[in-house]
């Protein structure tokens, strides 16, 4: 198995350590983010807490291990503390496919019933739209016996990209990219070469950074068709964003020359919750008052207090934030509370007068590949410093 365009992220390194611990041979090579995998016929189907405590994606080992080996012991996932993200939909779907799953001592312990060698197909309708839930059940269903139908499936480009890779490996999947995915199970999958889709949230973050600071940039390999909701708001704000061959071009007069935009987060293809903090940083600088409504996670305004330390004017009422724009930001020491909050503070710090120090940037490294180097390439005065410094 060979992947291209694998980002150099902390979560990717954690997942690789997890695979190594299971017995999978992994190797990185090339300048294009190449990574190869060789999985043995038998391995240790366990994801221990010590390895995955910082990573939400650990739960994605559950479905594939259960489907291939008939058992799995997976630590309940960690990640950013942005609200409740239960795994009950993952468990519900796998139970519908015949698995026995118990949650004990912080672990999900899954097994097939005695005498049953494979999961069986099922019609599964999740109670909510869940990206990792859709991905987990999709992977499990590829090796299940018979047909599986996923209703209320997530439509994110990452789900579609996963399905396209599985199809290259021999899976039979239809409907990916819609709310109804149909999978005909096969007995085994083979390896393939697959280029990982460009990260739309990383691209959206740089669009907001350029819009806030002003100037022009070209985002190579970024997909404008994956960012319609964000780009629409940037256009309404007054930035110029154009899909070009091989990427996206953005030009902006800067935050003070833009108009603040209200928005409401929702599932794809709506405005992504993972872009809420970054666009709020832009609204802090733009002219006018805007309202930001967060519908996905109940605890995703933790960046507000840190933006206020820089001079932002934001009032919170439950899941709604009212942003009074045209703030004059001044540098300060701020603390990153989660992955996307980190990015919003970097954007605000680029515009603030004086020096801004963003602490706890290990959050940033979970979702951005050398962000400071890319911003330096655009002319930003930014550097990573050691903790002792």
Short mmCIF file of C-alpha atoms in Angstrom, two decimals:
data_model
loop_
_atom_site.label_atom_id
_atom_site.label_comp_id
_atom_site.label_asym_id
_atom_site.label_seq_id
_atom_site.Cartn_x
_atom_site.Cartn_y
_atom_site.Cartn_z
CA UNK A 1 0.00 0.00 0.00
CA UNK A 2 1.42 3.38 -1.01
CA UNK A 3 0.03 6.83 -0.14
CA UNK A 4 1.15 10.13 -1.66
CA UNK A 5 0.64 13.62 -0.18
CA UNK A 6 0.57 12.46 3.42
CA UNK A 7 0.92 15.57 5.63
CA UNK A 8 3.60 15.74 8.30
CA UNK A 9 1.25 16.02 11.27
CA UNK A 10 1.47 14.90 14.88
CA UNK A 11 -1.67 12.79 14.42
CA UNK A 12 -0.13 11.07 11.38
CA UNK A 13 2.98 10.24 13.39
CA UNK A 14 0.79 8.90 16.19
CA UNK A 15 -1.18 6.74 13.76
CA UNK A 16 2.07 5.42 12.30
CA UNK A 17 3.32 4.48 15.79
CA UNK A 18 0.02 2.71 16.36
CA UNK A 19 0.39 0.73 13.13
CA UNK A 20 3.99 -0.12 13.98
CA UNK A 21 2.87 -1.32 17.41
CA UNK A 22 0.27 -3.58 15.77
CA UNK A 23 2.89 -5.15 13.52
CA UNK A 24 2.39 -3.21 10.29
CA UNK A 25 5.62 -2.30 8.49
CA UNK A 26 5.57 1.41 7.61
CA UNK A 27 8.06 3.52 5.67
CA UNK A 28 8.19 7.16 4.62
CA UNK A 29 9.98 8.26 1.47
CA UNK A 30 10.13 10.96 -1.16
CA UNK A 31 9.45 14.67 -1.04
CA UNK A 32 5.73 14.35 -1.86
CA UNK A 33 4.71 12.93 1.48
CA UNK A 34 5.06 9.31 0.40
CA UNK A 35 4.27 6.53 2.87
CA UNK A 36 4.16 2.77 2.33
CA UNK A 37 2.51 0.06 4.44
CA UNK A 38 2.82 -3.72 4.51
CA UNK A 39 0.31 -5.46 6.76
CA UNK A 40 0.97 -9.06 7.85
CA UNK A 41 -1.67 -11.80 7.88
CA UNK A 42 -1.75 -11.61 11.67
CA UNK A 43 -1.17 -8.65 13.94
CA UNK A 44 -2.03 -7.30 17.38
CA UNK A 45 -5.57 -5.81 17.06
CA UNK A 46 -5.18 -3.30 19.90
CA UNK A 47 -4.89 0.50 20.19
CA UNK A 48 -3.59 1.22 23.71
CA UNK A 49 -4.39 4.45 25.55
CA UNK A 50 -0.72 5.44 25.84
CA UNK A 51 -0.45 5.66 22.05
CA UNK A 52 -3.75 7.29 21.13
CA UNK A 53 -4.70 9.50 24.07
CA UNK A 54 -4.17 12.71 22.05
CA UNK A 55 -5.83 11.52 18.84
CA UNK A 56 -9.50 11.38 17.94
CA UNK A 57 -8.84 9.22 14.87
CA UNK A 58 -7.85 6.20 16.98
CA UNK A 59 -11.47 5.07 16.88
CA UNK A 60 -11.03 4.47 13.14
CA UNK A 61 -9.00 1.35 13.91
CA UNK A 62 -12.11 -0.33 15.35
CA UNK A 63 -14.04 -1.13 12.17
CA UNK A 64 -11.14 -2.34 10.00
CA UNK A 65 -9.62 -4.55 12.72
CA UNK A 66 -12.97 -6.07 13.60
CA UNK A 67 -13.76 -6.71 9.93
CA UNK A 68 -10.42 -8.34 9.14
CA UNK A 69 -9.50 -10.15 12.35
CA UNK A 70 -12.86 -10.57 14.09
CA UNK A 71 -11.73 -8.71 17.21
CA UNK A 72 -10.37 -5.38 18.37
CA UNK A 73 -9.52 -3.62 21.63
CA UNK A 74 -9.45 0.13 21.13
CA UNK A 75 -8.96 2.89 23.70
CA UNK A 76 -11.71 5.48 23.79
CA UNK A 77 -10.38 8.41 21.73
CA UNK A 78 -8.77 11.64 22.88
CA UNK A 79 -8.23 14.81 20.83
CA UNK A 80 -9.34 18.41 21.31
CA UNK A 81 -11.63 19.24 24.24
CA UNK A 82 -14.22 21.04 22.10
CA UNK A 83 -17.28 19.18 23.28
CA UNK A 84 -18.94 15.79 23.47
CA UNK A 85 -18.09 13.52 20.56
CA UNK A 86 -19.53 10.15 21.55
CA UNK A 87 -18.62 6.92 19.77
CA UNK A 88 -22.06 5.43 20.26
CA UNK A 89 -22.91 5.71 16.56
CA UNK A 90 -19.80 3.69 15.67
CA UNK A 91 -20.80 1.02 18.18
CA UNK A 92 -24.44 1.01 17.10
CA UNK A 93 -23.51 0.47 13.46
CA UNK A 94 -21.02 -2.32 14.13
CA UNK A 95 -23.51 -4.06 16.42
CA UNK A 96 -26.04 -3.95 13.59
CA UNK A 97 -23.41 -5.79 11.52
CA UNK A 98 -23.21 -8.54 14.13
CA UNK A 99 -20.41 -7.45 16.46
CA UNK A 100 -20.48 -7.80 20.24
CA UNK A 101 -19.00 -4.64 21.77
CA UNK A 102 -18.47 -3.76 25.41
CA UNK A 103 -16.97 -0.60 26.89
CA UNK A 104 -14.82 -1.47 29.89
CA UNK A 105 -12.09 0.46 31.74
CA UNK A 106 -11.82 3.08 28.98
CA UNK A 107 -11.62 0.57 26.13
CA UNK A 108 -14.00 -0.63 23.43
CA UNK A 109 -13.70 -4.42 23.30
CA UNK A 110 -15.22 -5.84 20.12
CA UNK A 111 -15.60 -9.45 18.98
CA UNK A 112 -17.58 -11.48 16.49
CA UNK A 113 -19.90 -14.14 17.92
CA UNK A 114 -18.52 -17.69 18.20
CA UNK A 115 -18.71 -19.45 14.84
CA UNK A 116 -19.05 -16.19 12.86
CA UNK A 117 -16.03 -15.35 10.70
CA UNK A 118 -17.24 -12.10 9.11
CA UNK A 119 -19.41 -9.13 9.83
CA UNK A 120 -22.70 -9.22 7.93
CA UNK A 121 -24.25 -6.47 5.85
CA UNK A 122 -26.94 -4.27 7.41
CA UNK A 123 -29.01 -1.15 6.83
CA UNK A 124 -27.62 1.46 9.20
CA UNK A 125 -29.09 4.90 9.82
CA UNK A 126 -27.07 6.96 12.29
CA UNK A 127 -28.86 9.29 14.68
CA UNK A 128 -26.58 12.14 13.61
CA UNK A 129 -24.19 12.88 10.78
CA UNK A 130 -20.74 11.72 11.83
CA UNK A 131 -17.66 11.82 9.63
CA UNK A 132 -15.53 9.33 11.56
CA UNK A 133 -18.62 7.17 12.12
CA UNK A 134 -19.31 7.03 8.39
CA UNK A 135 -15.64 6.26 7.67
CA UNK A 136 -15.48 3.52 10.31
CA UNK A 137 -18.62 1.77 9.11
CA UNK A 138 -17.62 2.20 5.47
CA UNK A 139 -14.29 0.45 6.05
CA UNK A 140 -15.89 -2.33 8.08
CA UNK A 141 -18.59 -2.89 5.45
CA UNK A 142 -16.08 -3.47 2.65
CA UNK A 143 -15.20 -6.85 4.17
CA UNK A 144 -18.65 -7.71 5.52
CA UNK A 145 -20.74 -10.48 4.01
CA UNK A 146 -23.54 -9.08 1.83
CA UNK A 147 -24.81 -5.55 1.32
CA UNK A 148 -24.52 -2.64 3.74
CA UNK A 149 -26.45 0.61 3.29
CA UNK A 150 -25.34 3.67 5.27
CA UNK A 151 -28.16 6.20 5.63
CA UNK A 152 -27.53 9.75 6.88
CA UNK A 153 -23.90 9.32 5.82
CA UNK A 154 -21.42 12.19 5.99
CA UNK A 155 -20.75 13.79 2.60
CA UNK A 156 -17.38 15.41 3.35
CA UNK A 157 -14.65 15.20 0.66
CA UNK A 158 -12.55 13.15 3.08
CA UNK A 159 -15.24 10.43 3.11
CA UNK A 160 -15.38 10.47 -0.69
CA UNK A 161 -11.58 10.25 -0.92
CA UNK A 162 -11.52 7.27 1.46
CA UNK A 163 -14.19 5.52 -0.65
CA UNK A 164 -12.21 6.15 -3.84
CA UNK A 165 -9.11 4.61 -2.26
CA UNK A 166 -11.08 1.57 -1.05
CA UNK A 167 -12.48 1.11 -4.57
CA UNK A 168 -8.91 1.05 -5.91
CA UNK A 169 -8.24 -1.68 -3.33
CA UNK A 170 -11.12 -3.77 -4.65
CA UNK A 171 -14.10 -2.57 -2.61
CA UNK A 172 -17.53 -2.22 -4.22
CA UNK A 173 -18.98 1.13 -3.14
CA UNK A 174 -21.63 3.40 -4.62
CA UNK A 175 -23.17 6.67 -3.48
CA UNK A 176 -20.15 8.13 -1.68
CA UNK A 177 -20.46 11.90 -1.59
CA UNK A 178 -24.20 11.58 -0.90
CA UNK A 179 -26.18 10.81 2.24
CA UNK A 180 -26.74 7.18 1.16
CA UNK A 181 -23.77 4.88 0.58
CA UNK A 182 -24.15 1.29 -0.57
CA UNK A 183 -21.36 -1.25 -0.06
CA UNK A 184 -21.21 -4.80 -1.41
CA UNK A 185 -18.82 -6.72 0.80
CA UNK A 186 -15.81 -8.54 -0.67
CA UNK A 187 -13.63 -11.28 0.83
CA UNK A 188 -10.37 -9.33 0.76
CA UNK A 189 -8.79 -6.06 -0.33
CA UNK A 190 -5.46 -5.50 -2.05
CA UNK A 191 -2.97 -2.65 -1.91
CA UNK A 192 -2.95 0.37 -4.22
CA UNK A 193 -1.30 3.72 -4.82
CA UNK A 194 -3.44 6.68 -3.80
CA UNK A 195 -2.87 10.42 -3.56
CA UNK A 196 -4.50 11.85 -0.45
CA UNK A 197 -6.91 14.70 -1.14
CA UNK A 198 -5.70 18.21 -0.30
CA UNK A 199 -6.70 19.36 3.20
CA UNK A 200 -9.59 21.78 2.69
CA UNK A 201 -9.37 23.13 6.26
CA UNK A 202 -5.68 23.94 5.91
CA UNK A 203 -6.50 25.68 2.62
CA UNK A 204 -9.42 27.55 4.21
CA UNK A 205 -7.18 28.67 7.06
CA UNK A 206 -4.66 30.20 4.64
CA UNK A 207 -7.48 31.87 2.72
CA UNK A 208 -8.60 33.55 5.96
CA UNK A 209 -5.01 34.46 6.88
CA UNK A 210 -4.41 36.19 3.54
CA UNK A 211 -7.82 37.87 3.66
CA UNK A 212 -7.11 39.20 7.17
CA UNK A 213 -3.59 40.46 6.51
CA UNK A 214 -4.09 41.67 2.94
CA UNK A 215 -2.12 40.93 -0.18
CA UNK A 216 -2.19 38.04 -2.62
CA UNK A 217 -1.33 34.34 -2.55
CA UNK A 218 -1.74 31.19 -4.60
CA UNK A 219 -2.63 27.98 -2.77
CA UNK A 220 -1.18 25.13 -4.81
CA UNK A 221 -3.28 21.95 -5.05
CA UNK A 222 -6.14 23.45 -2.99
CA UNK A 223 -9.65 22.48 -4.16
CA UNK A 224 -12.08 25.39 -4.46
CA UNK A 225 -14.99 22.97 -4.98
CA UNK A 226 -14.39 21.64 -1.46
CA UNK A 227 -14.64 25.12 0.10
CA UNK A 228 -17.76 26.62 -1.47
CA UNK A 229 -19.32 27.82 1.80
CA UNK A 230 -16.10 29.45 3.05
CA UNK A 231 -15.28 31.03 -0.31
CA UNK A 232 -18.82 32.42 -0.64
CA UNK A 233 -18.41 34.22 2.71
CA UNK A 234 -14.98 35.55 1.75
CA UNK A 235 -16.40 36.90 -1.52
CA UNK A 236 -19.27 38.55 0.35
CA UNK A 237 -16.70 40.05 2.73
CA UNK A 238 -14.90 41.69 -0.19
CA UNK A 239 -11.95 39.39 -0.84
CA UNK A 240 -11.22 38.06 -4.32
CA UNK A 241 -11.02 34.26 -4.44
CA UNK A 242 -10.67 32.53 -7.79
CA UNK A 243 -10.32 28.85 -8.67
CA UNK A 244 -7.29 28.57 -10.97
CA UNK A 245 -5.51 25.70 -12.65
CA UNK A 246 -3.74 23.77 -9.93
CA UNK A 247 -5.12 25.66 -6.95
CA UNK A 248 -6.84 28.78 -5.59
CA UNK A 249 -5.78 32.42 -5.93
CA UNK A 250 -6.79 34.89 -3.22
CA UNK A 251 -6.38 38.68 -3.09
CA UNK A 252 -7.58 40.93 -0.27
CA UNK A 253 -7.34 44.55 0.89
CA UNK A 254 -6.93 43.29 4.47
CA UNK A 255 -9.31 42.95 7.39
CA UNK A 256 -10.12 46.66 7.75
CA UNK A 257 -11.15 46.73 4.09
CA UNK A 258 -13.54 43.79 4.47
CA UNK A 259 -17.15 43.51 5.67
CA UNK A 260 -17.90 41.20 8.60
CA UNK A 261 -20.04 38.16 7.73
CA UNK A 262 -22.50 36.22 9.88
CA UNK A 263 -22.55 32.45 9.47
CA UNK A 264 -23.81 29.24 11.02
CA UNK A 265 -21.74 26.08 11.16
CA UNK A 266 -23.29 22.90 9.84
CA UNK A 267 -22.38 19.63 8.14
CA UNK A 268 -20.83 19.58 4.67
CA UNK A 269 -21.53 21.17 2.25
CA UNK A 270 -22.41 23.91 4.75
CA UNK A 271 -19.96 26.13 6.62
CA UNK A 272 -17.52 23.81 8.45
CA UNK A 273 -17.17 23.96 12.21
CA UNK A 274 -13.42 23.50 11.66
CA UNK A 275 -13.34 26.96 9.98
CA UNK A 276 -15.38 28.79 12.59
CA UNK A 277 -12.48 30.08 14.73
CA UNK A 278 -10.39 31.21 11.75
CA UNK A 279 -13.24 33.15 10.15
CA UNK A 280 -14.12 34.68 13.53
CA UNK A 281 -10.58 36.09 13.67
CA UNK A 282 -11.27 37.71 10.30
CA UNK A 283 -14.61 39.12 11.54
CA UNK A 284 -12.80 40.69 14.51
CA UNK A 285 -10.86 42.86 12.03
CA UNK A 286 -13.55 43.49 9.40
CA UNK A 287 -16.03 46.38 9.41
CA UNK A 288 -19.41 45.81 11.05
CA UNK A 289 -21.03 43.43 13.52
CA UNK A 290 -21.47 39.74 12.81
CA UNK A 291 -23.07 36.74 14.48
CA UNK A 292 -21.37 33.34 14.58
CA UNK A 293 -23.56 30.37 15.51
CA UNK A 294 -21.91 27.06 16.39
CA UNK A 295 -24.27 24.10 15.94
CA UNK A 296 -21.86 21.15 15.91
CA UNK A 297 -19.89 21.31 19.19
CA UNK A 298 -21.07 22.83 22.45
CA UNK A 299 -17.64 23.96 23.63
CA UNK A 300 -16.03 25.51 20.59
CA UNK A 301 -15.73 29.15 21.62
CA UNK A 302 -12.67 28.68 23.82
CA UNK A 303 -10.62 30.88 21.48
CA UNK A 304 -12.88 33.87 22.25
CA UNK A 305 -11.22 34.73 25.58
CA UNK A 306 -7.78 34.50 23.99
CA UNK A 307 -8.81 36.72 21.06
CA UNK A 308 -10.12 39.19 23.64
CA UNK A 309 -6.61 39.34 25.16
CA UNK A 310 -5.47 40.69 21.81
CA UNK A 311 -8.24 43.31 21.79
CA UNK A 312 -11.17 41.56 20.10
CA UNK A 313 -14.75 42.51 21.07
CA UNK A 314 -16.85 39.34 21.25
CA UNK A 315 -19.90 38.52 23.39
CA UNK A 316 -21.07 34.93 23.84
CA UNK A 317 -24.63 33.78 24.49
CA UNK A 318 -24.78 30.00 24.62
CA UNK A 319 -23.84 28.82 21.11
CA UNK A 320 -23.92 32.26 19.54
CA UNK A 321 -21.09 34.80 19.45
CA UNK A 322 -21.60 38.45 18.49
CA UNK A 323 -18.45 39.99 17.05
CA UNK A 324 -18.02 43.76 16.91
CA UNK A 325 -15.51 44.33 14.13
CA UNK A 326 -12.82 46.88 13.27
CA UNK A 327 -10.88 46.02 16.42
CA UNK A 328 -7.34 47.36 16.78
CA UNK A 329 -5.43 44.33 17.97
CA UNK A 330 -2.23 44.51 20.00
CA UNK A 331 0.19 41.68 20.65
CA UNK A 332 0.00 39.60 23.84
CA UNK A 333 0.75 36.13 25.13
CA UNK A 334 -2.17 33.83 24.38
CA UNK A 335 -2.82 30.14 24.91
CA UNK A 336 -3.99 27.68 22.26
CA UNK A 337 -6.87 25.61 23.64
CA UNK A 338 -7.48 23.35 20.64
CA UNK A 339 -6.41 22.79 17.05
CA UNK A 340 -8.51 25.38 15.20
CA UNK A 341 -8.33 27.88 18.06
CA UNK A 342 -4.56 27.78 17.56
CA UNK A 343 -4.96 28.78 13.92
CA UNK A 344 -7.30 31.67 14.79
CA UNK A 345 -4.73 33.07 17.24
CA UNK A 346 -1.98 32.86 14.63
CA UNK A 347 -4.17 34.80 12.16
CA UNK A 348 -4.96 37.45 14.77
CA UNK A 349 -1.29 37.65 15.77
CA UNK A 350 -0.26 38.32 12.17
CA UNK A 351 -2.36 41.51 12.21
CA UNK A 352 -1.88 42.64 15.82
CA UNK A 353 0.64 45.40 16.51
CA UNK A 354 3.71 44.30 18.40
CA UNK A 355 4.62 40.72 19.29
CA UNK A 356 2.17 37.90 19.90
CA UNK A 357 3.28 34.68 21.57
CA UNK A 358 1.03 31.65 21.05
CA UNK A 359 1.62 29.04 23.74
CA UNK A 360 0.78 25.30 23.61
CA UNK A 361 1.21 25.06 19.84
CA UNK A 362 1.30 21.26 20.04
CA UNK A 363 -2.39 21.63 19.23
CA UNK A 364 -1.44 23.36 15.98
CA UNK A 365 0.90 20.54 14.97
CA UNK A 366 -1.97 18.06 15.08
CA UNK A 367 -3.55 19.62 11.98
CA UNK A 368 -1.05 21.87 10.17
CA UNK A 369 2.12 20.89 8.34
CA UNK A 370 4.83 23.50 9.05
CA UNK A 371 2.38 26.41 9.18
CA UNK A 372 5.03 28.90 10.27
CA UNK A 373 7.29 28.01 7.33
CA UNK A 374 4.47 28.50 4.82
CA UNK A 375 3.51 31.83 6.35
CA UNK A 376 7.14 32.94 6.27
CA UNK A 377 7.11 32.14 2.57
CA UNK A 378 4.28 34.66 2.22
CA UNK A 379 6.26 37.35 4.05
CA UNK A 380 5.04 36.90 7.62
CA UNK A 381 7.37 37.69 10.52
CA UNK A 382 6.79 34.47 12.45
CA UNK A 383 9.01 31.86 14.05
CA UNK A 384 8.74 28.78 16.19
CA UNK A 385 10.62 29.02 19.47
CA UNK A 386 11.57 26.37 21.98
CA UNK A 387 9.74 26.11 25.29
CA UNK A 388 12.88 27.05 27.19
CA UNK A 389 13.22 30.24 25.14
#
